[in-house]
Coordinates of C-alpha atoms in Angstrom, one line a residue:
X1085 CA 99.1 2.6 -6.7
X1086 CA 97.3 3.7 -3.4
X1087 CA 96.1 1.7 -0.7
X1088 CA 93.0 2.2 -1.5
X1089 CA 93.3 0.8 -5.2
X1090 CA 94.8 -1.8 -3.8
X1091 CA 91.6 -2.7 -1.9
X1092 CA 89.0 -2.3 -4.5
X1093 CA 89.6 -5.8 -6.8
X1094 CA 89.6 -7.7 -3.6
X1095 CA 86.0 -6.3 -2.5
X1096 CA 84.7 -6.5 -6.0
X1097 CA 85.4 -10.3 -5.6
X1098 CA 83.8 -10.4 -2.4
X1099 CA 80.5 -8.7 -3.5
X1100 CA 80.2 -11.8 -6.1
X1101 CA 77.1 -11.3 -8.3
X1102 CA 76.7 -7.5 -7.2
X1103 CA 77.8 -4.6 -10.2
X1104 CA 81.5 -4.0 -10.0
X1105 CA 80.5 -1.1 -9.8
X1106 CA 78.5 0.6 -6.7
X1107 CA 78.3 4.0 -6.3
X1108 CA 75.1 4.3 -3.9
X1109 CA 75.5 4.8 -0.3
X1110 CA 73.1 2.7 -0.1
X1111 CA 75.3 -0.2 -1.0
X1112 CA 75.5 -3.4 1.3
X1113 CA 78.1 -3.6 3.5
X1114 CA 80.7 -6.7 2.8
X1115 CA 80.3 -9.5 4.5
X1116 CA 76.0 -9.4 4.6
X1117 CA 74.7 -12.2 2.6
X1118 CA 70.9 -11.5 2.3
X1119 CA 68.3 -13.9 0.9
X1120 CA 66.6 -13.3 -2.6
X1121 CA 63.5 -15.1 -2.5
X1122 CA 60.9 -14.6 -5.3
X1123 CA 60.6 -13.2 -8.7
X1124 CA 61.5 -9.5 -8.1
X1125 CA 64.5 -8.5 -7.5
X1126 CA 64.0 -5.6 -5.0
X1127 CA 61.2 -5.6 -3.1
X1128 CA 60.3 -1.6 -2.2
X1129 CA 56.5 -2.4 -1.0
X1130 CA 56.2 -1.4 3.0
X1131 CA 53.7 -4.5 3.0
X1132 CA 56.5 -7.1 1.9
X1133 CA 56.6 -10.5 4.3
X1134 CA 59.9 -10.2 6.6
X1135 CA 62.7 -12.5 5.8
X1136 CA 62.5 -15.9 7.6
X1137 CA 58.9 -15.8 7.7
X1138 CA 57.7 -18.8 5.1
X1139 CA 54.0 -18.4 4.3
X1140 CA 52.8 -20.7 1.6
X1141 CA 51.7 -18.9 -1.1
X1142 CA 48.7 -21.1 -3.6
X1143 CA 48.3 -18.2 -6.2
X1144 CA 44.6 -18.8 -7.5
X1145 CA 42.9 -16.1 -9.8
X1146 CA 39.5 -16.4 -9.4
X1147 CA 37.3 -15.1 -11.8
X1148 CA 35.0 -12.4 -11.4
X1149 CA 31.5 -13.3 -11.2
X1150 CA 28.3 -12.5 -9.0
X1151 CA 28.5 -12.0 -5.2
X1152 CA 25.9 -14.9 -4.8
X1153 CA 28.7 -16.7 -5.9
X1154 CA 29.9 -19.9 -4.0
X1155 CA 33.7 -19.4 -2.1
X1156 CA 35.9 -21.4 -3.4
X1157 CA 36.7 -23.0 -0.1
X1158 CA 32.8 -24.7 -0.1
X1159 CA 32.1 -28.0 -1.3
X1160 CA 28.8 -29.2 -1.7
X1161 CA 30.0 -33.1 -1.1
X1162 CA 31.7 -31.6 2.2
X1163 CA 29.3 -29.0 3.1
X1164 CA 29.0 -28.1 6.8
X1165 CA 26.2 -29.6 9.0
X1166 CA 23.0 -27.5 8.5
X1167 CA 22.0 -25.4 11.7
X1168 CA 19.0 -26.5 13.5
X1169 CA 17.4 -24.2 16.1
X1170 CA 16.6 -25.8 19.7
X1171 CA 12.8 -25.4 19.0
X1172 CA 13.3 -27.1 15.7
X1173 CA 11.9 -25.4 12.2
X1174 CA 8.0 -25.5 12.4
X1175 CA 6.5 -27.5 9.0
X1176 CA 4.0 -25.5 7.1
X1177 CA 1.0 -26.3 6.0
X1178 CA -1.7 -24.0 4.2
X1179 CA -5.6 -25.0 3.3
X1180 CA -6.0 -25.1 -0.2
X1181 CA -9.5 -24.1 0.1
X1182 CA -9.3 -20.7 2.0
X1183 CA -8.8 -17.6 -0.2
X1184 CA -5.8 -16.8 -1.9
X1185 CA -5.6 -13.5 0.1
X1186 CA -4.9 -15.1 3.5
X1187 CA -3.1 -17.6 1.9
X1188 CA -0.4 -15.5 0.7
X1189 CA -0.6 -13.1 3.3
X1190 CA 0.3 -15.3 5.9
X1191 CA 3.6 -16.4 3.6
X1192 CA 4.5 -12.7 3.4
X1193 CA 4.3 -12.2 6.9
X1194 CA 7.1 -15.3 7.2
X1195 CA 10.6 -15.1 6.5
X1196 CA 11.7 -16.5 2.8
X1197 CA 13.5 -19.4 4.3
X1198 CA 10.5 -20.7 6.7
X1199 CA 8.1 -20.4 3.1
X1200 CA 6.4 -23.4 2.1
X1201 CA 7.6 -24.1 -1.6
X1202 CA 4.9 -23.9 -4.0
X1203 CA 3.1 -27.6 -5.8
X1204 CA 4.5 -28.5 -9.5
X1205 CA 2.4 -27.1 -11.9
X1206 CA 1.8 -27.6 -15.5
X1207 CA 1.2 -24.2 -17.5
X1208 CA 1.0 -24.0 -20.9
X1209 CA 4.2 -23.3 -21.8
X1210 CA 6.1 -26.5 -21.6
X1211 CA 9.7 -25.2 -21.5
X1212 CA 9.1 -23.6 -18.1
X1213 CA 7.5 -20.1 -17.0
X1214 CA 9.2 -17.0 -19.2
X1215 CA 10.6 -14.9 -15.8
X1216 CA 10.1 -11.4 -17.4
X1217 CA 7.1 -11.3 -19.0
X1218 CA 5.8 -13.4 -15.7
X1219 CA 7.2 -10.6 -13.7
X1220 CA 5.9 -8.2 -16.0
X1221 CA 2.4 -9.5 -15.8
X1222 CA 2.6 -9.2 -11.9
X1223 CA 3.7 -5.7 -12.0
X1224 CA 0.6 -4.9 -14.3
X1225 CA -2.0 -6.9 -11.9
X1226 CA -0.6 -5.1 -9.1
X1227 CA -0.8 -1.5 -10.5
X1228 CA -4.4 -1.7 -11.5
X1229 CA -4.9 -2.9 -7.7
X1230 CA -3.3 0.2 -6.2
X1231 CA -4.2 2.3 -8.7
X1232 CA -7.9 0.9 -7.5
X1233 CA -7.2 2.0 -3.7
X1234 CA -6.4 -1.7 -2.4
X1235 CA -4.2 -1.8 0.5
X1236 CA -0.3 -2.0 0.4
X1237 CA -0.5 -5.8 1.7
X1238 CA -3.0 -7.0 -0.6
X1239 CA -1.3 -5.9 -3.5
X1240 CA 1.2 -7.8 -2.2
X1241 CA 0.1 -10.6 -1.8
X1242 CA -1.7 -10.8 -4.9
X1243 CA 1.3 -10.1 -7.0
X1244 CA 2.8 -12.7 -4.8
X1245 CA 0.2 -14.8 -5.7
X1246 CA 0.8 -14.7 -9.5
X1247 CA 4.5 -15.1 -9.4
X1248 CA 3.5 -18.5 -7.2
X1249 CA 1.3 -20.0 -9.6
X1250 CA 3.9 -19.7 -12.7
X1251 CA 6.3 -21.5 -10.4
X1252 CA 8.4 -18.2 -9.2
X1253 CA 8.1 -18.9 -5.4
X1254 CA 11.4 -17.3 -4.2
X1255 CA 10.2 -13.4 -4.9
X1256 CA 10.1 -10.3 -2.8
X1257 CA 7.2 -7.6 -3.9
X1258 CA 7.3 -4.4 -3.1
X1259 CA 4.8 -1.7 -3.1
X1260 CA 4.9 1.6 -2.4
X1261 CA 2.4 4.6 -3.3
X1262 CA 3.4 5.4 -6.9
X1263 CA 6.2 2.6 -7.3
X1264 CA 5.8 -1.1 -7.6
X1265 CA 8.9 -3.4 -7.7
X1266 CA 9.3 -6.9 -7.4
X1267 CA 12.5 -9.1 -7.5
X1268 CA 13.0 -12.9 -8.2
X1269 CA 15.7 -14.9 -7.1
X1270 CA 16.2 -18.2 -9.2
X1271 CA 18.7 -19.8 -6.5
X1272 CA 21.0 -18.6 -4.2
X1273 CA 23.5 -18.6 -6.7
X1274 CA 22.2 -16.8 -9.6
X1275 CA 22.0 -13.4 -10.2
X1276 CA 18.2 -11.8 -8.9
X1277 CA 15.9 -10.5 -11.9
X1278 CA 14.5 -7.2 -10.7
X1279 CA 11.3 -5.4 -12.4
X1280 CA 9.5 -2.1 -11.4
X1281 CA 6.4 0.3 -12.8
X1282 CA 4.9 3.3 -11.4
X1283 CA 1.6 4.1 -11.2
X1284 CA 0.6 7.6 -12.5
X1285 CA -2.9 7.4 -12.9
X1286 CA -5.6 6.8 -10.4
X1287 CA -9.2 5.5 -10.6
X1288 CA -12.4 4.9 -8.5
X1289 CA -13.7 1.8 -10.6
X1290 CA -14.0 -1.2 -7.9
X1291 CA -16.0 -3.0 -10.9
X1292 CA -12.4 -3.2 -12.3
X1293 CA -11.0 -4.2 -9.0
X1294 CA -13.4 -6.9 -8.7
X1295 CA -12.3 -8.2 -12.5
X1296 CA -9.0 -8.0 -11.4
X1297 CA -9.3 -10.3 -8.2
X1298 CA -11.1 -13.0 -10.2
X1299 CA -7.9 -13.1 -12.2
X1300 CA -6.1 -13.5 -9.7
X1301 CA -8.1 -16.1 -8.1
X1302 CA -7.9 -18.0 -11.1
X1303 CA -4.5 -17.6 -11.8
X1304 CA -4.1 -19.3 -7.6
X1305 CA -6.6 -22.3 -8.4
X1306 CA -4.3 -25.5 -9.2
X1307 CA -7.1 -26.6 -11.4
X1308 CA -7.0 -24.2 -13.7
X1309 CA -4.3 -24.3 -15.8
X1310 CA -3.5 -20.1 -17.5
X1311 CA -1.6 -19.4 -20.0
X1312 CA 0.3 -16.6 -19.5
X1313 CA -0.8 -15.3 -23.2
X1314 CA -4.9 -15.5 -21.8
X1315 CA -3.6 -13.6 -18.7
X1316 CA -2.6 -11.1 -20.7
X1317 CA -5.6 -11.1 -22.9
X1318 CA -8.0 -11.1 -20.0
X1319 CA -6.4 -8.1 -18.4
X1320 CA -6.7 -6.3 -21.5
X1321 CA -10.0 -6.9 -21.2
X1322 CA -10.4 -5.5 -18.0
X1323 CA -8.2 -2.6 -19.2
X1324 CA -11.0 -1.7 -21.8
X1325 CA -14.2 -2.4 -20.1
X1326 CA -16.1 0.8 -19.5
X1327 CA -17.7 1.8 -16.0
X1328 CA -20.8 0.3 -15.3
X1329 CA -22.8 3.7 -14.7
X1330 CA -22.8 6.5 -17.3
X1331 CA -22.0 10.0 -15.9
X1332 CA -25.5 11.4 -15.3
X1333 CA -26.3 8.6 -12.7
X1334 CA -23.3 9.5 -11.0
X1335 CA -24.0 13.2 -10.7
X1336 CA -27.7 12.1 -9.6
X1337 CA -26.2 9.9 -6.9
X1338 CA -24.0 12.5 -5.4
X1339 CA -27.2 14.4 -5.0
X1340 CA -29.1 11.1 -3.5
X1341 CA -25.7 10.8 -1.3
X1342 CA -25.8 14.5 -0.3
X1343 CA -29.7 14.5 0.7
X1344 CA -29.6 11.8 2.5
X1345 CA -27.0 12.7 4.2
X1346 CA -28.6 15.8 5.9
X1347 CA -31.9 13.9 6.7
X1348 CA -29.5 11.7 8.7
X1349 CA -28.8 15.3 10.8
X1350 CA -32.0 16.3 11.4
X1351 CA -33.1 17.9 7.5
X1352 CA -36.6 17.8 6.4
X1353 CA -37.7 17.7 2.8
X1354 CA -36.6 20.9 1.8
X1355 CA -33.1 20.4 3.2
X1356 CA -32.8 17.1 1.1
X1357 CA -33.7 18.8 -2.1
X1358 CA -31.6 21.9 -1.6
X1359 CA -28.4 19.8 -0.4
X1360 CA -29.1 17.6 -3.4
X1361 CA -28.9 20.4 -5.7
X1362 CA -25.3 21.5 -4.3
X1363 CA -23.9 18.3 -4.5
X1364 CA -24.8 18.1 -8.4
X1365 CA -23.4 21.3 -9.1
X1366 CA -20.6 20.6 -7.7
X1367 CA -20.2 17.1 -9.2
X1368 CA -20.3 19.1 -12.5
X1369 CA -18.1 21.9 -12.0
X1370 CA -15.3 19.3 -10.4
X1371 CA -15.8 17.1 -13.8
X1372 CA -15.5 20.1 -15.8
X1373 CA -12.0 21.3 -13.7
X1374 CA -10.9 17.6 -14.1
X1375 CA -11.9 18.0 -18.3
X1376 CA -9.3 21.1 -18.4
X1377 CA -6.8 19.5 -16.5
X1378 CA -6.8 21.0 -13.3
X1379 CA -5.3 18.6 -10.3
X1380 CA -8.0 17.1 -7.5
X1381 CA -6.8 19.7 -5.4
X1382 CA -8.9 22.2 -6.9
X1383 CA -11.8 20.5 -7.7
X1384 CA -12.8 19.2 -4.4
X1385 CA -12.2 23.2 -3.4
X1386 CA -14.8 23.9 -6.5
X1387 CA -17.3 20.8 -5.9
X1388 CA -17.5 22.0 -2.1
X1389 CA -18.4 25.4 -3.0
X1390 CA -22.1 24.9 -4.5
X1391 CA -23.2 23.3 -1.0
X1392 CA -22.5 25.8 0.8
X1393 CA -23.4 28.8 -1.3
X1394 CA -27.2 27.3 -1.9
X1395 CA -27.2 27.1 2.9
X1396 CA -25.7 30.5 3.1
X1397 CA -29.0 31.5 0.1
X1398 CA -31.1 30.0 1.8
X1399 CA -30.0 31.8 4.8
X1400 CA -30.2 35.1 3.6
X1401 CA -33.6 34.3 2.2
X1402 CA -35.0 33.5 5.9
X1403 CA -36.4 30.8 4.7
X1404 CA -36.8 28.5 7.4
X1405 CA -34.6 25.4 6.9
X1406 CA -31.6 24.5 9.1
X1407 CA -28.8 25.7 7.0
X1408 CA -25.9 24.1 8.7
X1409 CA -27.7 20.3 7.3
X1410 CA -27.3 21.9 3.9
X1411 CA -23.5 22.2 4.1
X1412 CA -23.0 18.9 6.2
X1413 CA -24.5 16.8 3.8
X1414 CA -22.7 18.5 0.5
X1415 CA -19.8 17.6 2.6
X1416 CA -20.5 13.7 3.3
X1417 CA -20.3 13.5 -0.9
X1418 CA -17.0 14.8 -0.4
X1419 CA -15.1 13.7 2.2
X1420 CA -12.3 11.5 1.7
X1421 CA -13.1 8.1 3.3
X1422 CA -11.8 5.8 0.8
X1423 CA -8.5 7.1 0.6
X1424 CA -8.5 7.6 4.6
X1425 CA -9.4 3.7 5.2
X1426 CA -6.9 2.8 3.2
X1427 CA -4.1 5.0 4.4
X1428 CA -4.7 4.0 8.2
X1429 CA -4.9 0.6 7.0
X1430 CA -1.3 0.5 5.6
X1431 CA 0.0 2.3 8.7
X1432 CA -1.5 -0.5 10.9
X1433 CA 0.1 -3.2 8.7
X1434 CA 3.5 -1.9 8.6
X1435 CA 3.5 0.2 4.9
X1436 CA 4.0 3.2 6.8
X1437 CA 5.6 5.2 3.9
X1438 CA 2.4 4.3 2.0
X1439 CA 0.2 5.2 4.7
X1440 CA 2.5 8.6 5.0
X1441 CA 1.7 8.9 1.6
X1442 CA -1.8 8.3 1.4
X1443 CA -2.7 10.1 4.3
X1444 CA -0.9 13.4 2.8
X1445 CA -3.0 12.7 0.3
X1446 CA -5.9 12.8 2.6
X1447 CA -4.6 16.3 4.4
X1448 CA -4.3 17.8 0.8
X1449 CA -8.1 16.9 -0.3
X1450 CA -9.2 17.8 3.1
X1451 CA -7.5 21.4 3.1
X1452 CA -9.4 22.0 -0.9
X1453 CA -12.7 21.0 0.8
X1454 CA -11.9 23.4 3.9
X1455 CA -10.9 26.5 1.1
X1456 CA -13.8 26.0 -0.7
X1457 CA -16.0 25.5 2.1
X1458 CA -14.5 28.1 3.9
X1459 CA -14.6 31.1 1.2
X1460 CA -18.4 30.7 1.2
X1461 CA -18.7 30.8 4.8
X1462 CA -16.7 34.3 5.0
X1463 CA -19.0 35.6 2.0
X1464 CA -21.8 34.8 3.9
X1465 CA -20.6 36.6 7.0
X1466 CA -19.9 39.4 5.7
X1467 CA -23.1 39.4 3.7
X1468 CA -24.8 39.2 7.3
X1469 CA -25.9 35.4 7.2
X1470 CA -26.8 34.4 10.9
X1471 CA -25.0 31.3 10.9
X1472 CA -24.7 29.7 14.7
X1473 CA -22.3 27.4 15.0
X1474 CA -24.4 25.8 18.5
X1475 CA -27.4 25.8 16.6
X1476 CA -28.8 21.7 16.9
X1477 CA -29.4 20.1 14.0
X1478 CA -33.0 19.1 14.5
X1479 CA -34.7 16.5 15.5
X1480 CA -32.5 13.4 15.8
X1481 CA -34.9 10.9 17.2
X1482 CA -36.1 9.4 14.2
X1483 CA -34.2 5.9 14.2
X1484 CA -36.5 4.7 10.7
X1485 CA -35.9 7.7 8.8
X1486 CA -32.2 7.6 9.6
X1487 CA -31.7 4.2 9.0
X1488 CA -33.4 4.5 5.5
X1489 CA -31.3 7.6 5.2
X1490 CA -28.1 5.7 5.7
X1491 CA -29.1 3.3 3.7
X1492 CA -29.7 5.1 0.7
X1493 CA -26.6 6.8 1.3
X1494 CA -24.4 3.5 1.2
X1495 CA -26.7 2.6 -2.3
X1496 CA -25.6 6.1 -4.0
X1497 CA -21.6 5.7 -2.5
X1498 CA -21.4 2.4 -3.8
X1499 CA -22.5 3.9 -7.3
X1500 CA -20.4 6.3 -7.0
X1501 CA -17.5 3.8 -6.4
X1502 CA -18.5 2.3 -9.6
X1503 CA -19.3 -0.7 -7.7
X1504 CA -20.7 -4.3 -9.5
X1505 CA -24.5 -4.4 -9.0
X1506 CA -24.6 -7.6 -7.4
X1507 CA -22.6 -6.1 -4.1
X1508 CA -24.8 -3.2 -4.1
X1509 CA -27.6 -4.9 -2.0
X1510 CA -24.9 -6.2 0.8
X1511 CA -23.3 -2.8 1.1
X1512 CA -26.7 -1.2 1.5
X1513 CA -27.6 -3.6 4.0
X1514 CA -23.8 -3.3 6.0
X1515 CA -24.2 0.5 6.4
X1516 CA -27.7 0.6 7.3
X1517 CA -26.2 -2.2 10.7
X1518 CA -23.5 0.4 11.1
X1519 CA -25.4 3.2 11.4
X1520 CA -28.3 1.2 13.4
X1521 CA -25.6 0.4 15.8
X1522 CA -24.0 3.9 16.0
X1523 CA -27.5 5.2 16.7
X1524 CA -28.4 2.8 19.2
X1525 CA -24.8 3.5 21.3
X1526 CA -24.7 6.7 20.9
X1527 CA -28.2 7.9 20.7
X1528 CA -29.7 5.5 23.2
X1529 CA -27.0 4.5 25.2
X1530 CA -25.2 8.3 25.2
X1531 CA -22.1 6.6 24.2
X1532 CA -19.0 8.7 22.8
X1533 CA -19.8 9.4 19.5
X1534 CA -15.8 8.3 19.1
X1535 CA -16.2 5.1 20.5
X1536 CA -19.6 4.2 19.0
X1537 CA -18.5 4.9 15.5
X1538 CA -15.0 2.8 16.0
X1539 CA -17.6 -0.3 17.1
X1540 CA -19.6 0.6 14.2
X1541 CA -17.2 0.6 11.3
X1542 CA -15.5 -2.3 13.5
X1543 CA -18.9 -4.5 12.6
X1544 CA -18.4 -2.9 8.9
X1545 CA -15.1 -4.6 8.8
X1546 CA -15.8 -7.7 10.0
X1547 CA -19.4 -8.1 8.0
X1548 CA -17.4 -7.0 5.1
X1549 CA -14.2 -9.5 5.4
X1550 CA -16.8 -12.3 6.3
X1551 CA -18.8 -11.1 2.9
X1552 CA -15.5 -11.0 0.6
X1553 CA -14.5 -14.4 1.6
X1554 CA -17.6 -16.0 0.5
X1555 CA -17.3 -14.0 -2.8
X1556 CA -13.5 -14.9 -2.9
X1557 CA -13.0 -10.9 -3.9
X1558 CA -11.6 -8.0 -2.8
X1559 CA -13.2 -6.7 0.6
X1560 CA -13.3 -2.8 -0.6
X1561 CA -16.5 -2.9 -2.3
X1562 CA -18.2 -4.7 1.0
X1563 CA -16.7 -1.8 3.5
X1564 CA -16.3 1.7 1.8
X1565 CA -19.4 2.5 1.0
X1566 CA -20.5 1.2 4.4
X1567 CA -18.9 3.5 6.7
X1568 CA -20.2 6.5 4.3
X1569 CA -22.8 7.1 6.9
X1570 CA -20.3 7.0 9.7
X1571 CA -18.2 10.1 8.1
X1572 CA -17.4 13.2 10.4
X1573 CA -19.4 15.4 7.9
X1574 CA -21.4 17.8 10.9
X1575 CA -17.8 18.0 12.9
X1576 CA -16.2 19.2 9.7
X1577 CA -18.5 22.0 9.3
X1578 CA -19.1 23.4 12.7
X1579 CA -15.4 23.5 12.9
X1580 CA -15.1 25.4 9.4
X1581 CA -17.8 27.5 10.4
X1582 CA -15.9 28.8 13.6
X1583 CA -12.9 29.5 12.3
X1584 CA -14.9 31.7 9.4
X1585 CA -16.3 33.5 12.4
X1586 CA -12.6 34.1 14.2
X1587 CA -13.7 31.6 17.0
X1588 CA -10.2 29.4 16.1
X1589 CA -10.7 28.1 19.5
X1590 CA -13.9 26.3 19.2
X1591 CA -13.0 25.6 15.7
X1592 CA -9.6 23.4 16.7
X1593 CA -11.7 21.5 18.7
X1594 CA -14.5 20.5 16.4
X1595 CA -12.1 19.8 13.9
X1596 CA -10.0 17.6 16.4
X1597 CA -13.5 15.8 17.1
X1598 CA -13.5 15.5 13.0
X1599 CA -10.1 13.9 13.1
X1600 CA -10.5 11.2 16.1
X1601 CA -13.9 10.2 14.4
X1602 CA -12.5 9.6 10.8
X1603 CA -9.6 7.6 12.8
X1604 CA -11.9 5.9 14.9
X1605 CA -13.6 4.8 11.3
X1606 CA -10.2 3.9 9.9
X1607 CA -9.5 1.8 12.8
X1608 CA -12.5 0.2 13.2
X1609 CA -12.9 -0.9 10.2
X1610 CA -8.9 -2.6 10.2
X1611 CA -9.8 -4.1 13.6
X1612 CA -12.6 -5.7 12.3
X1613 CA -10.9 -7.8 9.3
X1614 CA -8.4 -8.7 11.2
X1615 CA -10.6 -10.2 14.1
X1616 CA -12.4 -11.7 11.3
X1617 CA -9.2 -13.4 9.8
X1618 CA -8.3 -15.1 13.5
X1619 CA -11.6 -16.9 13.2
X1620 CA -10.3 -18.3 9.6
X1621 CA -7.6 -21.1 9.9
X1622 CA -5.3 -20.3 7.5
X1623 CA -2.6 -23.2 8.5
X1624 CA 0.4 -22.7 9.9
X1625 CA 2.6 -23.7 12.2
X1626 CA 2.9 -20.6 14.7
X1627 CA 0.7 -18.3 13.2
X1628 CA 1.7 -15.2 16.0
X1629 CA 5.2 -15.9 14.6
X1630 CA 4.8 -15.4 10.9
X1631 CA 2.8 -11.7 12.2
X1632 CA 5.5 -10.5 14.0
X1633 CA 7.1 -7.7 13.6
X1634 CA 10.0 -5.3 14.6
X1635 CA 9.3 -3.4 18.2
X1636 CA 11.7 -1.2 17.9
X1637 CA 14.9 -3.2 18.7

């Protein structure tokens, strides 16, 4: 036997619970006793805890559940003293008998914490309010409002409103230009409930918008209890009602609007008939491109053709009539201002992808009218039509005929806006004020026509606010059809006709003129409701605070 036999049964013994057999070279020297602690025998992870190092383990498998989940290491018996700010937390407190617009407005404009918690109510349905269909509900009210042209923040706040008065306080809206969304959170430990609808179809109908803020209004009163099955068979009512004027007074009021719209630049009787005649064709031919389908794009290009075919005619005829009134005024029953308002009024709020939205939609309806508009005008210069782009529009110092003009031409927009009949009188009377004080700054005063028409649409505003608060509606149908008068129709064309001319230079500049008036309208008339709304006490605490907004830090 070999010393090195000899050897072997002695370090077997020493190696004690180890193989009797190690052939690794990785084998442990004799002598080194190391510590087994835990289940496994070798530990190969480069993450393992070093020997000596004794950290308690408590192994607890928690269950998988939502993130708004509790940590297991809070106890509501031991919970950790509430942080108060140095100032303190300002209390709350809304009037009950102000709209429900400013009402709810000035709780979106606060964070959800600093929110006053809504009063018990007692709906109809005793075992509590149904979340989805209440949320569904919402998402319908809210799509016929911006489907209607209401402003980002007032759809807001009415869907707001309706979640409130079914007892949902703790829920975010959200509104965008074809997607509404709104979320409600029951607590902070349950899981949000999350509802969304897009709006695909528009509409001009503010008889429907008018509907739809009574139901609203109703749904907000405390004293009048809604089911949430008669909310939904109310709006299917307003869903089916038909427009209050048929289709032939519509066409004759885009004439009226037309007409009077080039007496208000200087047209005689000749001008009003032959602009009125334009405006009708072209109300038919863009209802028969809209009958086959074809997007809005073209038929504003087709509607503004007529007009300005029958000025070039008349041109070529010699018959003596200021041609350039002709266009202008088919123009004012085309021009965007609706859409415009309601686009610069988003922006101002805060919606700005709304108001990028809506005011593409703006550029895109502007560039049809400025093809169509524009086709005509190159016709007629090459036909020979001596159409002066310096040439005055006539006489403009004739402040009774203008103001009737203006007025009649607020009457015919609000038909056109399908408006109720009983707000037809005060929107008649609003834009004949706005244009009496454009006239009277501008005219009289030689004013900027810029700043004269941002003070005029700025009284439009705040007449119109003032008027929708004592109707408890919607203030659209009080200020749209008002600043109709105000529209940059004679800018529009003069710029149009320059370019058709190759004058781009002068053309830019009427067409910037154009621009800075329609924003001076859109402005104006945002400036004006909100002046209005500092004069109405909502009720709260720091009012500034709950408007604030990010500065760009």
């Amino acid at each position: 036997m070999t010393q090195a036999e000899d050897r072997k049964p002695q370090s077997d013994e020493a190696r004690g619970v180890f193989d009797p057999e190690i052939t690794s070279e990785f084998a442990l020297p004799d002598g080194l006793a190391v510590l087994r602690a835990g289940a496994e025998p070798e530990t190969t992870s480069e993450f393992a805890l070093p020997d000596g190092l004794d950290v308690p383990h408590t192994p607890v498998v928690e269950p998988e559940g939502s993130a708004f989940t509790p940590p297991r290491t809070y106890s509501a018996r031991h919970a950790p003293p509430a942080f108060t700010p140095p100032a303190g937390i300002p209390v709350v407190s809304l009037i009950k008998d102000l709209p429900w617009q400013d009402r709810m407005r000035t709780m979106l404009r606060m964070p959800v914490a600093e929110r006053p918690a809504p009063e018990p109510v007692h709906k109809a349905e005793d075992e509590g309010p149904a979340v989805p269909r209440v949320l569904d509900l919402t998402l319908r009210i809210g799509e016929l409002l911006l489907a209607g042209g209401e402003g980002a923040e007032d759809v807001e706040a009415a869907m707001f409103a309706v979640c409130r008065s079914y007892g949902l306080d703790r829920c975010e809206p959200n509104v965008t230009f074809t997607l509404l969304s709104i979320s409600y959170q029951p607590s902070l430990v349950e899981d949000p409930v999350t509802a969304s609808r897009t709006v695909r179809r528009r509409g001009t109908d503010y008889t429907r918008l008018a509907a739809v803020f009574q139901l609203v209004d109703d749904l907000s009163d405390p004293e009048t209890h809604i089911s949430l099955e008669e909310a939904y068979r109310r709006l299917a009512e307003i869903r089916r009602n038909r427009h209050p004027y048929p289709g032939w007074v519509l066409t004759l009021a885009s004439g009226l609007l037309a007409g009077a719209a080039s007496v208000l630049v200087g047209g005689d009787l000749i001008v009003f008939v032959a602009a009125a005649l334009g405006a009708m064709c072209g109300d038919r031919l863009a209802w028969l491109c809209a009958g086959r389908g074809l997007p809005e794009f073209y038929q504003f290009t087709v509607a503004a053709m007529p007009p300005a075919a029958i000025g070039i005619a008349l041109t070529l005829a010699h018959v003596d009539v200021k041609a350039s009134a002709v266009v202008t005024g088919g123009l004012f029953a085309l021009l965007p201002g609706r859409a415009l308002v309601a686009g610069v009024q988003d922006g101002l709020t805060g919606f700005y992808i709304t108001a990028a939205a809506r005011l593409l939609e703006v550029m895109y309806f502007f560039v049809g009218i400025v093809v169509g508009v524009l086709l005509m005008l190159y016709v007629g210069v090459q036909l020979g039509a001596s159409l002066d782009p310096d040439a005055a529009f006539g006489d403009n110092n004739r402040p009774l005929w203008q103001i009737g003009a203006s007025m009649l031409l607020s009457l015919t927009f609000a038909v056109l806006l399908q408006q109720e009949r009983s707000t037809v009188l005060a929107v008649t009377l609003n834009g004949g004020v706005a244009w009496s004080v454009y006239g009277a700054m501008h005219y009289v005063g030689e004013i900027s026509p810029v700043a004269s028409t941002a003070v005029a649409a700025g009284l439009v505003g705040l007449f119109g606010q003032l008027l929708s608060r004592y109707r408890f509606a919607s203030a659209l149908p009080y200020t749209t059809a008002a600043i109709g008068p105000l529209l940059p129709g004679s800018a529009t064309y003069f710029g149009l006709l320059a370019i058709a001319q190759n004058d781009v230079d002068a053309g830019l500049v009427f067409v910037s003129q154009a621009a800075a008036l329609a924003m001076a309208i859109a402005i104006g008339v945002n400036l004006g409701s909100e002046i209005s709304r500092m004069f109405l006490r909502v009720g709260s605490a720091d009012k500034r605070k709950s408007a604030k907004r990010t500065r760009g830090f």
